[in-house]
JSON list of C-alpha atoms in Angstrom, two decimals:
[
{"chain": "A", "resi": 1, "resn": "GLN", "atom": "CA", "xyz": [0.83, 15.79, -11.88]},
{"chain": "A", "resi": 2, "resn": "VAL", "atom": "CA", "xyz": [1.36, 12.71, -9.75]},
{"chain": "A", "resi": 3, "resn": "GLN", "atom": "CA", "xyz": [-1.85, 11.09, -8.57]},
{"chain": "A", "resi": 4, "resn": "LEU", "atom": "CA", "xyz": [-2.29, 8.00, -6.43]},
{"chain": "A", "resi": 5, "resn": "VAL", "atom": "CA", "xyz": [-5.80, 6.68, -5.87]},
{"chain": "A", "resi": 6, "resn": "GLU", "atom": "CA", "xyz": [-6.34, 3.87, -3.37]},
{"chain": "A", "resi": 7, "resn": "SER", "atom": "CA", "xyz": [-9.39, 1.61, -3.21]},
{"chain": "A", "resi": 8, "resn": "GLY", "atom": "CA", "xyz": [-10.47, -1.68, -1.72]},
{"chain": "A", "resi": 9, "resn": "GLY", "atom": "CA", "xyz": [-10.62, -0.89, 1.98]},
{"chain": "A", "resi": 10, "resn": "GLY", "atom": "CA", "xyz": [-13.50, -1.89, 4.19]},
{"chain": "A", "resi": 11, "resn": "GLU", "atom": "CA", "xyz": [-14.50, -3.74, 7.31]},
{"chain": "A", "resi": 12, "resn": "VAL", "atom": "CA", "xyz": [-13.71, -7.40, 7.75]},
{"chain": "A", "resi": 13, "resn": "GLN", "atom": "CA", "xyz": [-13.66, -9.89, 10.60]},
{"chain": "A", "resi": 14, "resn": "ALA", "atom": "CA", "xyz": [-10.41, -11.20, 12.01]},
{"chain": "A", "resi": 15, "resn": "GLY", "atom": "CA", "xyz": [-9.00, -13.92, 9.78]},
{"chain": "A", "resi": 16, "resn": "GLY", "atom": "CA", "xyz": [-10.52, -12.40, 6.69]},
{"chain": "A", "resi": 17, "resn": "SER", "atom": "CA", "xyz": [-8.92, -10.93, 3.57]},
{"chain": "A", "resi": 18, "resn": "LEU", "atom": "CA", "xyz": [-8.93, -7.70, 1.62]},
{"chain": "A", "resi": 19, "resn": "ARG", "atom": "CA", "xyz": [-7.19, -6.56, -1.54]},
{"chain": "A", "resi": 20, "resn": "LEU", "atom": "CA", "xyz": [-6.15, -2.94, -1.83]},
{"chain": "A", "resi": 21, "resn": "SER", "atom": "CA", "xyz": [-5.42, -1.26, -5.15]},
{"chain": "A", "resi": 22, "resn": "CYS", "atom": "CA", "xyz": [-3.55, 1.94, -5.95]},
{"chain": "A", "resi": 23, "resn": "GLU", "atom": "CA", "xyz": [-3.89, 3.40, -9.42]},
{"chain": "A", "resi": 24, "resn": "ALA", "atom": "CA", "xyz": [-1.02, 5.74, -10.29]},
{"chain": "A", "resi": 25, "resn": "SER", "atom": "CA", "xyz": [-0.62, 8.44, -12.91]},
{"chain": "A", "resi": 26, "resn": "GLY", "atom": "CA", "xyz": [1.62, 11.39, -13.74]},
{"chain": "A", "resi": 27, "resn": "PHE", "atom": "CA", "xyz": [4.96, 9.59, -13.66]},
{"chain": "A", "resi": 28, "resn": "PRO", "atom": "CA", "xyz": [6.63, 6.60, -15.40]},
{"chain": "A", "resi": 29, "resn": "PHE", "atom": "CA", "xyz": [5.16, 4.00, -13.08]},
{"chain": "A", "resi": 30, "resn": "SER", "atom": "CA", "xyz": [7.21, 1.01, -14.24]},
{"chain": "A", "resi": 31, "resn": "LEU", "atom": "CA", "xyz": [10.48, 2.75, -13.36]},
{"chain": "A", "resi": 32, "resn": "TYR", "atom": "CA", "xyz": [9.72, 3.43, -9.70]},
{"chain": "A", "resi": 33, "resn": "TYR", "atom": "CA", "xyz": [9.54, 1.54, -6.45]},
{"chain": "A", "resi": 34, "resn": "MET", "atom": "CA", "xyz": [6.07, 1.65, -4.93]},
{"chain": "A", "resi": 35, "resn": "ASN", "atom": "CA", "xyz": [5.21, 1.56, -1.26]},
{"chain": "A", "resi": 36, "resn": "TRP", "atom": "CA", "xyz": [2.27, 0.84, 1.03]},
{"chain": "A", "resi": 37, "resn": "TYR", "atom": "CA", "xyz": [2.12, 2.52, 4.43]},
{"chain": "A", "resi": 38, "resn": "ARG", "atom": "CA", "xyz": [-0.48, 2.52, 7.17]},
{"chain": "A", "resi": 39, "resn": "GLN", "atom": "CA", "xyz": [-1.42, 4.74, 10.07]},
{"chain": "A", "resi": 40, "resn": "ALA", "atom": "CA", "xyz": [-3.53, 3.68, 13.02]},
{"chain": "A", "resi": 41, "resn": "PRO", "atom": "CA", "xyz": [-5.17, 6.26, 15.31]},
{"chain": "A", "resi": 42, "resn": "GLY", "atom": "CA", "xyz": [-2.60, 7.75, 17.67]},
{"chain": "A", "resi": 43, "resn": "ASN", "atom": "CA", "xyz": [0.28, 6.05, 15.88]},
{"chain": "A", "resi": 44, "resn": "GLN", "atom": "CA", "xyz": [2.91, 7.21, 13.43]},
{"chain": "A", "resi": 45, "resn": "ARG", "atom": "CA", "xyz": [2.64, 6.22, 9.80]},
{"chain": "A", "resi": 46, "resn": "GLU", "atom": "CA", "xyz": [4.58, 3.00, 9.23]},
{"chain": "A", "resi": 47, "resn": "SER", "atom": "CA", "xyz": [5.89, 1.18, 6.20]},
{"chain": "A", "resi": 48, "resn": "VAL", "atom": "CA", "xyz": [4.05, -2.01, 5.32]},
{"chain": "A", "resi": 49, "resn": "ALA", "atom": "CA", "xyz": [5.53, -3.19, 2.03]},
{"chain": "A", "resi": 50, "resn": "THR", "atom": "CA", "xyz": [7.67, -2.07, -0.90]},
{"chain": "A", "resi": 51, "resn": "ILE", "atom": "CA", "xyz": [7.96, -3.42, -4.40]},
{"chain": "A", "resi": 52, "resn": "SER", "atom": "CA", "xyz": [10.84, -2.74, -6.76]},
{"chain": "A", "resi": 53, "resn": "ARG", "atom": "CA", "xyz": [10.71, -2.06, -10.48]},
{"chain": "A", "resi": 54, "resn": "SER", "atom": "CA", "xyz": [11.43, -5.73, -11.13]},
{"chain": "A", "resi": 55, "resn": "GLY", "atom": "CA", "xyz": [8.86, -6.96, -8.64]},
{"chain": "A", "resi": 56, "resn": "SER", "atom": "CA", "xyz": [11.05, -7.78, -5.65]},
{"chain": "A", "resi": 57, "resn": "ALA", "atom": "CA", "xyz": [9.19, -7.18, -2.41]},
{"chain": "A", "resi": 58, "resn": "THR", "atom": "CA", "xyz": [10.05, -6.35, 1.17]},
{"chain": "A", "resi": 59, "resn": "TYR", "atom": "CA", "xyz": [7.67, -6.39, 4.14]},
{"chain": "A", "resi": 60, "resn": "ALA", "atom": "CA", "xyz": [7.37, -5.17, 7.68]},
{"chain": "A", "resi": 61, "resn": "ASP", "atom": "CA", "xyz": [7.89, -8.00, 10.15]},
{"chain": "A", "resi": 62, "resn": "SER", "atom": "CA", "xyz": [4.33, -7.56, 11.41]},
{"chain": "A", "resi": 63, "resn": "VAL", "atom": "CA", "xyz": [2.81, -8.52, 8.04]},
{"chain": "A", "resi": 64, "resn": "LYS", "atom": "CA", "xyz": [5.30, -11.04, 6.65]},
{"chain": "A", "resi": 65, "resn": "GLY", "atom": "CA", "xyz": [3.61, -14.20, 5.51]},
{"chain": "A", "resi": 66, "resn": "ARG", "atom": "CA", "xyz": [0.17, -12.56, 5.52]},
{"chain": "A", "resi": 67, "resn": "PHE", "atom": "CA", "xyz": [0.41, -9.65, 3.06]},
{"chain": "A", "resi": 68, "resn": "THR", "atom": "CA", "xyz": [1.58, -9.70, -0.55]},
{"chain": "A", "resi": 69, "resn": "ILE", "atom": "CA", "xyz": [2.46, -6.63, -2.61]},
{"chain": "A", "resi": 70, "resn": "SER", "atom": "CA", "xyz": [2.33, -6.85, -6.39]},
{"chain": "A", "resi": 71, "resn": "ARG", "atom": "CA", "xyz": [2.22, -4.55, -9.39]},
{"chain": "A", "resi": 72, "resn": "ASP", "atom": "CA", "xyz": [0.80, -4.50, -12.89]},
{"chain": "A", "resi": 73, "resn": "ASN", "atom": "CA", "xyz": [2.81, -2.08, -14.98]},
{"chain": "A", "resi": 74, "resn": "ALA", "atom": "CA", "xyz": [0.35, -2.42, -17.88]},
{"chain": "A", "resi": 75, "resn": "VAL", "atom": "CA", "xyz": [-2.33, -0.63, -15.86]},
{"chain": "A", "resi": 76, "resn": "ASN", "atom": "CA", "xyz": [-0.09, 1.44, -13.55]},
{"chain": "A", "resi": 77, "resn": "THR", "atom": "CA", "xyz": [-1.47, -0.24, -10.46]},
{"chain": "A", "resi": 78, "resn": "VAL", "atom": "CA", "xyz": [0.05, -1.62, -7.27]},
{"chain": "A", "resi": 79, "resn": "TYR", "atom": "CA", "xyz": [-1.85, -4.05, -5.07]},
{"chain": "A", "resi": 80, "resn": "LEU", "atom": "CA", "xyz": [-1.73, -5.20, -1.48]},
{"chain": "A", "resi": 81, "resn": "GLN", "atom": "CA", "xyz": [-3.32, -8.58, -0.81]},
{"chain": "A", "resi": 82, "resn": "MET", "atom": "CA", "xyz": [-3.99, -8.88, 2.91]},
{"chain": "A", "resi": 83, "resn": "ASN", "atom": "CA", "xyz": [-4.82, -12.29, 4.37]},
{"chain": "A", "resi": 84, "resn": "SER", "atom": "CA", "xyz": [-5.31, -13.53, 7.92]},
{"chain": "A", "resi": 85, "resn": "LEU", "atom": "CA", "xyz": [-6.16, -10.03, 9.01]},
{"chain": "A", "resi": 86, "resn": "LYS", "atom": "CA", "xyz": [-5.88, -9.12, 12.67]},
{"chain": "A", "resi": 87, "resn": "PRO", "atom": "CA", "xyz": [-7.52, -6.31, 14.67]},
{"chain": "A", "resi": 88, "resn": "GLU", "atom": "CA", "xyz": [-4.10, -4.67, 14.94]},
{"chain": "A", "resi": 89, "resn": "ASP", "atom": "CA", "xyz": [-4.07, -4.28, 11.16]},
{"chain": "A", "resi": 90, "resn": "THR", "atom": "CA", "xyz": [-6.83, -1.68, 11.51]},
{"chain": "A", "resi": 91, "resn": "ALA", "atom": "CA", "xyz": [-5.52, 1.56, 9.99]},
{"chain": "A", "resi": 92, "resn": "VAL", "atom": "CA", "xyz": [-5.73, 3.91, 7.06]},
{"chain": "A", "resi": 93, "resn": "TYR", "atom": "CA", "xyz": [-3.59, 2.45, 4.28]},
{"chain": "A", "resi": 94, "resn": "TYR", "atom": "CA", "xyz": [-1.70, 4.76, 1.95]},
{"chain": "A", "resi": 95, "resn": "CYS", "atom": "CA", "xyz": [0.03, 4.28, -1.37]},
{"chain": "A", "resi": 96, "resn": "ASN", "atom": "CA", "xyz": [3.33, 6.15, -1.79]},
{"chain": "A", "resi": 97, "resn": "VAL", "atom": "CA", "xyz": [5.96, 6.94, -4.39]},
{"chain": "A", "resi": 98, "resn": "VAL", "atom": "CA", "xyz": [9.10, 9.06, -4.23]},
{"chain": "A", "resi": 99, "resn": "PHE", "atom": "CA", "xyz": [9.40, 10.83, -7.57]},
{"chain": "A", "resi": 100, "resn": "THR", "atom": "CA", "xyz": [12.00, 13.50, -8.36]},
{"chain": "A", "resi": 101, "resn": "GLY", "atom": "CA", "xyz": [12.93, 13.66, -4.70]},
{"chain": "A", "resi": 102, "resn": "ARG", "atom": "CA", "xyz": [9.40, 14.34, -3.48]},
{"chain": "A", "resi": 103, "resn": "SER", "atom": "CA", "xyz": [7.17, 11.93, -1.62]},
{"chain": "A", "resi": 104, "resn": "TYR", "atom": "CA", "xyz": [3.64, 11.60, -2.96]},
{"chain": "A", "resi": 105, "resn": "TRP", "atom": "CA", "xyz": [0.68, 10.07, -1.13]},
{"chain": "A", "resi": 106, "resn": "GLY", "atom": "CA", "xyz": [-2.78, 8.93, -1.98]},
{"chain": "A", "resi": 107, "resn": "GLN", "atom": "CA", "xyz": [-5.83, 9.90, 0.03]},
{"chain": "A", "resi": 108, "resn": "GLY", "atom": "CA", "xyz": [-5.79, 6.62, 1.93]},
{"chain": "A", "resi": 109, "resn": "THR", "atom": "CA", "xyz": [-8.30, 3.82, 2.35]},
{"chain": "A", "resi": 110, "resn": "GLN", "atom": "CA", "xyz": [-9.66, 2.67, 5.71]},
{"chain": "A", "resi": 111, "resn": "VAL", "atom": "CA", "xyz": [-9.23, -0.95, 6.76]},
{"chain": "A", "resi": 112, "resn": "THR", "atom": "CA", "xyz": [-11.09, -2.04, 9.87]},
{"chain": "A", "resi": 113, "resn": "VAL", "atom": "CA", "xyz": [-10.66, -5.55, 11.29]},
{"chain": "A", "resi": 114, "resn": "SER", "atom": "CA", "xyz": [-13.11, -6.59, 13.98]},
{"chain": "A", "resi": 115, "resn": "SER", "atom": "CA", "xyz": [-12.47, -9.33, 16.49]}
]
């Protein structure tokens, strides 16, 4: 079955950096787009970044120039490098894939940015 396991969250001061990882299994990872989403308390879940099979990336306007999504198909892992973090980046970050028409989510990893 599809499994997505996020790691790398934590607490950091504004201006700091974190690198999130999402290890995937249960589907042919290299053939699928991978996504990062986030959800802050009281807010809807929002898309942060997407990476294609070939490595092309798209970003939400709020994170452009600060976050970088990447993937390593050899180890079935997608990453989110987050630099210049702001308090408004505080949220639970989720890894996501749409496989056979169904959306799968990891358990999420908390990112807290203090001012």
